[in-house]
Amino acid sequence: MSVLRVERAGIHAGSRWLVRDVSFTVEPGEVLAILGPNGAGKSTLLAALSGDTMLSEGEILLDDRPLSRYTPIELARRRAVLPQQTFVQFSFTAREIVEMGRSAIDPNLNDRRVIDEVLEATDSYGLQHRVFPTLSVGEQSRVSLARVLAQETPVLFLDEPTAALDLRHQQLVMELARTLAAQGGALAVVLHDLNLASTYADRILLLREGRLTGLGTPAETLTESLLSEIFDCHVSIIPHPETGLPLVLPMAGAPALLRS
């Protein structure tokens, strides 16, 4: 049974459709990567999946129940959301930020153990007593991920979780995603790094101008013809020398939109 089912989802703003006629599922044990160029509707779609943005048409079901029928506290106990950025202007410590992730959970549970574990898992334990706004963007990103993990939900929506991270921490975050999936979790992750998606995603959803243009395994979706069309630039695909998965390489030459 699918954890999440999206049926002909559409989101309209002004005179423009941001997302239109998108259907797919997210299964237990799966990492679904959502890819596409800037402005393709990736973050808008993720906001709809989490219940933070209302659909103009279609329906999204979580555990076969429409999102609209969940209360905020029910959603907080079922799914966790990592936005692109977390804005905090008050002098909360990193640990206090992570503790906020436990606000919807049974207070009788051992919060201290969980918070310690997620801080360790995200390589943030040494940051716990620092004031959140003084952290670097990458450090804030890891602490924010720890807050999301502290919710202990079976469904996670992550919006560009690796964007501000160095290579080691990019791999750490995606290994965490794979571990959570292996434990039965369902994850939808917006990524810009095509090779991270190839390495860690079970399936890839490709968006262009708000429409679904590809859905399948990395081998099925990361093709030269499809990526060149979607991103309007030339790429080359070769098998990774160790895994055999698609390795996306940019080709020399300016993108078509910059050519005279």
mmCIF file of C-alpha atoms in Angstrom:
data_model
loop_
_atom_site.group_PDB
_atom_site.id
_atom_site.type_symbol
_atom_site.label_atom_id
_atom_site.label_comp_id
_atom_site.label_asym_id
_atom_site.label_seq_id
_atom_site.Cartn_x
_atom_site.Cartn_y
_atom_site.Cartn_z
ATOM 1 C CA MET A 1 0.000 0.000 0.000
ATOM 2 C CA SER A 2 1.282 3.473 -0.888
ATOM 3 C CA VAL A 3 1.969 5.815 1.999
ATOM 4 C CA LEU A 4 1.301 8.813 -0.232
ATOM 5 C CA ARG A 5 -0.824 8.985 -3.361
ATOM 6 C CA VAL A 6 -1.077 12.042 -5.588
ATOM 7 C CA GLU A 7 -3.940 12.143 -8.073
ATOM 8 C CA ARG A 8 -3.909 14.740 -10.883
ATOM 9 C CA ALA A 9 -2.604 17.462 -8.573
ATOM 10 C CA GLY A 10 -2.735 21.053 -9.782
ATOM 11 C CA ILE A 11 -1.839 24.374 -8.140
ATOM 12 C CA HIS A 12 -2.926 27.638 -9.738
ATOM 13 C CA ALA A 13 -1.607 31.118 -8.869
ATOM 14 C CA GLY A 14 -2.856 34.192 -10.710
ATOM 15 C CA SER A 15 -2.956 33.371 -14.396
ATOM 16 C CA ARG A 16 -0.395 30.584 -14.183
ATOM 17 C CA TRP A 17 -0.414 26.915 -13.263
ATOM 18 C CA LEU A 18 2.555 26.215 -10.981
ATOM 19 C CA VAL A 19 1.809 22.473 -10.952
ATOM 20 C CA ARG A 20 -0.583 20.745 -13.334
ATOM 21 C CA ASP A 21 -1.918 17.202 -13.728
ATOM 22 C CA VAL A 22 0.750 15.457 -11.617
ATOM 23 C CA SER A 23 0.089 11.900 -10.380
ATOM 24 C CA PHE A 24 2.409 9.502 -8.555
ATOM 25 C CA THR A 25 2.853 7.513 -5.353
ATOM 26 C CA VAL A 26 5.482 7.268 -2.644
ATOM 27 C CA GLU A 27 5.895 3.779 -1.248
ATOM 28 C CA PRO A 28 7.129 2.559 2.157
ATOM 29 C CA GLY A 29 10.870 1.972 2.013
ATOM 30 C CA GLU A 30 11.358 4.400 -0.872
ATOM 31 C CA VAL A 31 13.404 7.534 -1.519
ATOM 32 C CA LEU A 32 11.732 9.518 -4.299
ATOM 33 C CA ALA A 33 13.891 12.328 -5.698
ATOM 34 C CA ILE A 34 12.117 15.296 -7.298
ATOM 35 C CA LEU A 35 14.256 16.958 -9.967
ATOM 36 C CA GLY A 36 13.816 19.773 -12.446
ATOM 37 C CA PRO A 37 15.121 23.207 -13.434
ATOM 38 C CA ASN A 38 14.552 26.386 -11.439
ATOM 39 C CA GLY A 39 10.878 27.325 -11.452
ATOM 40 C CA ALA A 40 9.717 23.833 -12.410
ATOM 41 C CA GLY A 41 7.375 23.614 -9.389
ATOM 42 C CA LYS A 42 9.431 21.286 -7.193
ATOM 43 C CA SER A 43 9.117 23.216 -3.921
ATOM 44 C CA THR A 44 5.492 24.060 -4.671
ATOM 45 C CA LEU A 45 4.726 20.389 -5.160
ATOM 46 C CA LEU A 46 6.543 19.452 -1.954
ATOM 47 C CA ALA A 47 4.568 22.083 -0.033
ATOM 48 C CA ALA A 48 1.369 20.516 -1.347
ATOM 49 C CA LEU A 49 2.520 17.023 -0.348
ATOM 50 C CA SER A 50 3.132 18.246 3.200
ATOM 51 C CA GLY A 51 -0.248 19.961 3.445
ATOM 52 C CA ASP A 52 1.213 23.465 3.629
ATOM 53 C CA THR A 53 -0.195 24.496 0.224
ATOM 54 C CA MET A 54 -3.729 23.782 -0.920
ATOM 55 C CA LEU A 55 -4.404 22.151 -4.279
ATOM 56 C CA SER A 56 -6.460 23.932 -6.928
ATOM 57 C CA GLU A 57 -7.423 20.571 -8.393
ATOM 58 C CA GLY A 58 -6.805 16.896 -7.740
ATOM 59 C CA GLU A 59 -6.201 15.166 -4.438
ATOM 60 C CA ILE A 60 -3.363 14.014 -2.181
ATOM 61 C CA LEU A 61 -3.933 11.084 0.156
ATOM 62 C CA LEU A 62 -1.755 10.136 3.112
ATOM 63 C CA ASP A 63 -2.448 6.581 4.260
ATOM 64 C CA ASP A 64 -5.539 6.604 1.990
ATOM 65 C CA ARG A 65 -6.913 9.638 3.822
ATOM 66 C CA PRO A 66 -7.137 13.067 2.150
ATOM 67 C CA LEU A 67 -4.694 15.593 3.588
ATOM 68 C CA SER A 68 -7.571 18.026 4.094
ATOM 69 C CA ARG A 69 -9.043 15.688 6.737
ATOM 70 C CA TYR A 70 -5.955 15.773 8.966
ATOM 71 C CA THR A 71 -5.610 18.178 11.859
ATOM 72 C CA PRO A 72 -2.270 20.012 12.175
ATOM 73 C CA ILE A 73 -1.240 17.866 15.156
ATOM 74 C CA GLU A 74 -2.113 14.677 13.249
ATOM 75 C CA LEU A 75 0.017 15.790 10.321
ATOM 76 C CA ALA A 76 2.913 16.691 12.625
ATOM 77 C CA ARG A 77 2.860 13.162 14.020
ATOM 78 C CA ARG A 78 2.692 11.548 10.596
ATOM 79 C CA ARG A 79 5.042 13.608 8.428
ATOM 80 C CA ALA A 80 7.966 15.964 8.946
ATOM 81 C CA VAL A 81 9.055 18.760 6.617
ATOM 82 C CA LEU A 82 12.465 20.318 6.009
ATOM 83 C CA PRO A 83 12.117 23.629 4.115
ATOM 84 C CA GLN A 84 14.901 25.112 2.020
ATOM 85 C CA GLN A 85 15.781 27.544 4.816
ATOM 86 C CA THR A 86 14.930 27.895 8.487
ATOM 87 C CA PHE A 87 14.690 31.520 9.606
ATOM 88 C CA VAL A 88 15.252 32.060 13.336
ATOM 89 C CA GLN A 89 15.966 35.532 14.712
ATOM 90 C CA PHE A 90 15.771 34.736 18.414
ATOM 91 C CA SER A 91 18.716 33.431 20.428
ATOM 92 C CA PHE A 92 17.687 29.792 20.590
ATOM 93 C CA THR A 93 20.495 27.290 20.852
ATOM 94 C CA ALA A 94 20.818 24.543 18.289
ATOM 95 C CA ARG A 95 19.595 22.017 20.845
ATOM 96 C CA GLU A 96 16.504 24.110 21.575
ATOM 97 C CA ILE A 97 15.738 24.193 17.848
ATOM 98 C CA VAL A 98 15.919 20.398 17.720
ATOM 99 C CA GLU A 99 13.746 20.132 20.833
ATOM 100 C CA MET A 100 11.027 22.022 18.944
ATOM 101 C CA GLY A 101 10.702 18.962 16.740
ATOM 102 C CA ARG A 102 9.365 17.057 19.741
ATOM 103 C CA SER A 103 6.497 19.477 20.434
ATOM 104 C CA ALA A 104 3.875 17.246 18.800
ATOM 105 C CA ILE A 105 5.153 14.047 20.411
ATOM 106 C CA ASP A 106 4.081 12.355 23.637
ATOM 107 C CA PRO A 107 5.968 14.246 26.389
ATOM 108 C CA ASN A 108 6.359 11.012 28.338
ATOM 109 C CA LEU A 109 8.782 9.653 25.758
ATOM 110 C CA ASN A 110 12.519 9.936 26.365
ATOM 111 C CA ASP A 111 13.093 13.184 24.492
ATOM 112 C CA ARG A 112 16.665 13.617 25.679
ATOM 113 C CA ARG A 113 17.756 10.304 24.175
ATOM 114 C CA VAL A 114 16.084 11.058 20.844
ATOM 115 C CA ILE A 115 17.566 14.560 20.666
ATOM 116 C CA ASP A 116 21.049 13.260 21.430
ATOM 117 C CA GLU A 117 20.679 10.595 18.741
ATOM 118 C CA VAL A 118 19.555 12.947 15.970
ATOM 119 C CA LEU A 119 22.231 15.494 16.844
ATOM 120 C CA GLU A 120 24.827 12.739 16.551
ATOM 121 C CA ALA A 121 23.316 11.380 13.340
ATOM 122 C CA THR A 122 23.518 14.776 11.620
ATOM 123 C CA ASP A 123 27.017 15.573 12.944
ATOM 124 C CA SER A 124 25.494 18.427 14.970
ATOM 125 C CA TYR A 125 26.165 17.284 18.527
ATOM 126 C CA GLY A 126 29.100 19.655 18.879
ATOM 127 C CA LEU A 127 26.873 22.558 17.800
ATOM 128 C CA GLN A 128 24.099 22.007 20.351
ATOM 129 C CA HIS A 129 25.007 24.853 22.726
ATOM 130 C CA ARG A 130 25.701 27.420 20.027
ATOM 131 C CA VAL A 131 23.131 30.087 19.176
ATOM 132 C CA PHE A 132 21.359 29.057 15.986
ATOM 133 C CA PRO A 133 21.618 32.375 14.043
ATOM 134 C CA THR A 134 25.403 32.388 14.566
ATOM 135 C CA LEU A 135 25.858 29.058 12.775
ATOM 136 C CA SER A 136 26.939 28.853 9.155
ATOM 137 C CA VAL A 137 24.253 28.069 6.581
ATOM 138 C CA GLY A 138 25.494 24.488 6.321
ATOM 139 C CA GLU A 139 25.498 24.049 10.102
ATOM 140 C CA GLN A 140 21.981 25.467 10.311
ATOM 141 C CA SER A 141 20.903 23.023 7.623
ATOM 142 C CA ARG A 142 22.188 20.054 9.619
ATOM 143 C CA VAL A 143 20.552 21.260 12.840
ATOM 144 C CA SER A 144 17.278 21.817 10.977
ATOM 145 C CA LEU A 145 17.466 18.274 9.655
ATOM 146 C CA ALA A 146 18.022 17.046 13.218
ATOM 147 C CA ARG A 147 14.828 18.881 14.224
ATOM 148 C CA VAL A 148 12.936 17.073 11.456
ATOM 149 C CA LEU A 149 14.350 13.690 12.495
ATOM 150 C CA ALA A 150 13.374 14.404 16.117
ATOM 151 C CA GLN A 151 9.716 14.222 15.074
ATOM 152 C CA GLU A 152 10.198 10.491 14.411
ATOM 153 C CA THR A 153 7.621 10.431 11.624
ATOM 154 C CA PRO A 154 7.392 7.673 9.000
ATOM 155 C CA VAL A 155 7.059 10.195 6.157
ATOM 156 C CA LEU A 156 9.614 12.928 5.427
ATOM 157 C CA PHE A 157 9.608 15.757 2.893
ATOM 158 C CA LEU A 158 13.040 17.333 2.385
ATOM 159 C CA ASP A 159 13.494 20.429 0.220
ATOM 160 C CA GLU A 160 17.087 20.692 -1.044
ATOM 161 C CA PRO A 161 18.609 19.180 2.124
ATOM 162 C CA THR A 162 22.110 19.057 0.592
ATOM 163 C CA ALA A 163 22.210 22.491 -1.077
ATOM 164 C CA ALA A 164 24.404 24.225 1.536
ATOM 165 C CA LEU A 165 26.499 21.220 2.535
ATOM 166 C CA ASP A 166 30.039 20.134 1.750
ATOM 167 C CA LEU A 167 30.658 16.805 0.044
ATOM 168 C CA ARG A 168 30.958 14.735 3.237
ATOM 169 C CA HIS A 169 27.767 16.110 4.733
ATOM 170 C CA GLN A 170 25.873 15.722 1.444
ATOM 171 C CA GLN A 171 26.690 12.031 1.577
ATOM 172 C CA LEU A 172 25.829 11.863 5.291
ATOM 173 C CA VAL A 173 22.367 13.343 4.681
ATOM 174 C CA MET A 174 21.589 11.029 1.789
ATOM 175 C CA GLU A 175 22.870 7.997 3.716
ATOM 176 C CA LEU A 176 20.471 8.996 6.493
ATOM 177 C CA ALA A 177 17.668 9.126 3.933
ATOM 178 C CA ARG A 178 18.533 5.631 2.727
ATOM 179 C CA THR A 179 18.691 4.329 6.320
ATOM 180 C CA LEU A 180 15.258 5.764 7.109
ATOM 181 C CA ALA A 181 13.844 4.192 3.945
ATOM 182 C CA ALA A 182 15.406 0.841 4.870
ATOM 183 C CA GLN A 183 13.528 1.091 8.175
ATOM 184 C CA GLY A 184 10.231 1.459 6.287
ATOM 185 C CA GLY A 185 10.077 5.231 5.940
ATOM 186 C CA ALA A 186 8.831 7.052 2.853
ATOM 187 C CA LEU A 187 10.810 10.081 1.676
ATOM 188 C CA ALA A 188 10.281 12.682 -1.043
ATOM 189 C CA VAL A 189 13.410 14.781 -1.545
ATOM 190 C CA VAL A 190 13.900 17.800 -3.799
ATOM 191 C CA LEU A 191 17.439 17.778 -5.191
ATOM 192 C CA HIS A 192 19.480 19.737 -7.725
ATOM 193 C CA ASP A 193 22.413 17.342 -7.733
ATOM 194 C CA LEU A 194 21.532 14.759 -10.374
ATOM 195 C CA ASN A 195 24.321 12.419 -9.322
ATOM 196 C CA LEU A 196 23.173 12.362 -5.700
ATOM 197 C CA ALA A 197 19.719 11.464 -6.990
ATOM 198 C CA SER A 198 21.191 8.733 -9.185
ATOM 199 C CA THR A 199 23.163 7.291 -6.262
ATOM 200 C CA TYR A 200 20.563 7.384 -3.512
ATOM 201 C CA ALA A 201 17.051 7.547 -4.997
ATOM 202 C CA ASP A 202 14.918 4.507 -5.756
ATOM 203 C CA ARG A 203 12.861 6.503 -8.225
ATOM 204 C CA ILE A 204 13.148 9.944 -9.787
ATOM 205 C CA LEU A 205 10.308 12.317 -10.654
ATOM 206 C CA LEU A 206 11.177 14.925 -13.288
ATOM 207 C CA LEU A 207 9.249 18.193 -13.476
ATOM 208 C CA ARG A 208 9.298 20.858 -16.153
ATOM 209 C CA GLU A 209 7.025 23.904 -16.084
ATOM 210 C CA GLY A 210 4.892 22.239 -13.434
ATOM 211 C CA ARG A 211 4.245 19.064 -15.390
ATOM 212 C CA LEU A 212 5.526 15.568 -14.812
ATOM 213 C CA THR A 213 7.907 14.724 -17.656
ATOM 214 C CA GLY A 214 9.509 11.566 -16.304
ATOM 215 C CA LEU A 215 9.034 9.035 -13.517
ATOM 216 C CA GLY A 216 11.068 5.899 -12.941
ATOM 217 C CA THR A 217 14.361 4.482 -11.798
ATOM 218 C CA PRO A 218 17.579 6.494 -12.270
ATOM 219 C CA ALA A 219 18.396 4.390 -15.341
ATOM 220 C CA GLU A 220 14.961 5.115 -16.823
ATOM 221 C CA THR A 221 14.916 8.864 -16.178
ATOM 222 C CA LEU A 222 18.525 10.078 -16.266
ATOM 223 C CA THR A 223 18.998 9.822 -20.000
ATOM 224 C CA GLU A 224 20.849 12.225 -22.268
ATOM 225 C CA SER A 225 17.816 13.043 -24.380
ATOM 226 C CA LEU A 226 15.423 13.629 -21.483
ATOM 227 C CA LEU A 227 17.806 15.673 -19.326
ATOM 228 C CA SER A 228 19.018 17.758 -22.259
ATOM 229 C CA GLU A 229 15.401 18.611 -23.066
ATOM 230 C CA ILE A 230 14.336 19.360 -19.501
ATOM 231 C CA PHE A 231 17.357 21.439 -18.510
ATOM 232 C CA ASP A 232 17.955 22.988 -21.949
ATOM 233 C CA CYS A 233 21.636 22.074 -21.976
ATOM 234 C CA HIS A 234 23.816 19.244 -23.213
ATOM 235 C CA VAL A 235 24.789 16.439 -20.838
ATOM 236 C CA SER A 236 26.554 13.130 -21.232
ATOM 237 C CA ILE A 237 25.568 9.995 -19.309
ATOM 238 C CA ILE A 238 28.104 7.275 -18.552
ATOM 239 C CA PRO A 239 27.879 4.295 -16.174
ATOM 240 C CA HIS A 240 29.523 4.872 -12.801
ATOM 241 C CA PRO A 241 32.716 2.771 -12.765
ATOM 242 C CA GLU A 242 31.764 1.045 -9.487
ATOM 243 C CA THR A 243 27.974 1.058 -9.222
ATOM 244 C CA GLY A 244 26.959 1.118 -12.872
ATOM 245 C CA LEU A 245 24.383 3.815 -12.064
ATOM 246 C CA PRO A 246 24.005 6.780 -14.450
ATOM 247 C CA LEU A 247 26.697 9.416 -13.965
ATOM 248 C CA VAL A 248 25.652 12.810 -15.337
ATOM 249 C CA LEU A 249 28.431 14.923 -16.859
ATOM 250 C CA PRO A 250 27.973 18.457 -18.225
ATOM 251 C CA MET A 251 29.117 19.020 -21.790
ATOM 252 C CA ALA A 252 31.247 21.985 -22.846
ATOM 253 C CA GLY A 253 29.436 24.842 -24.537
ATOM 254 C CA ALA A 254 26.943 27.475 -23.466
ATOM 255 C CA PRO A 255 23.338 26.497 -22.760
ATOM 256 C CA ALA A 256 20.996 27.050 -25.673
ATOM 257 C CA LEU A 257 19.272 29.999 -24.008
ATOM 258 C CA LEU A 258 22.567 31.944 -23.934
ATOM 259 C CA ARG A 259 23.551 31.332 -27.529
ATOM 260 C CA SER A 260 23.178 34.071 -30.101
#
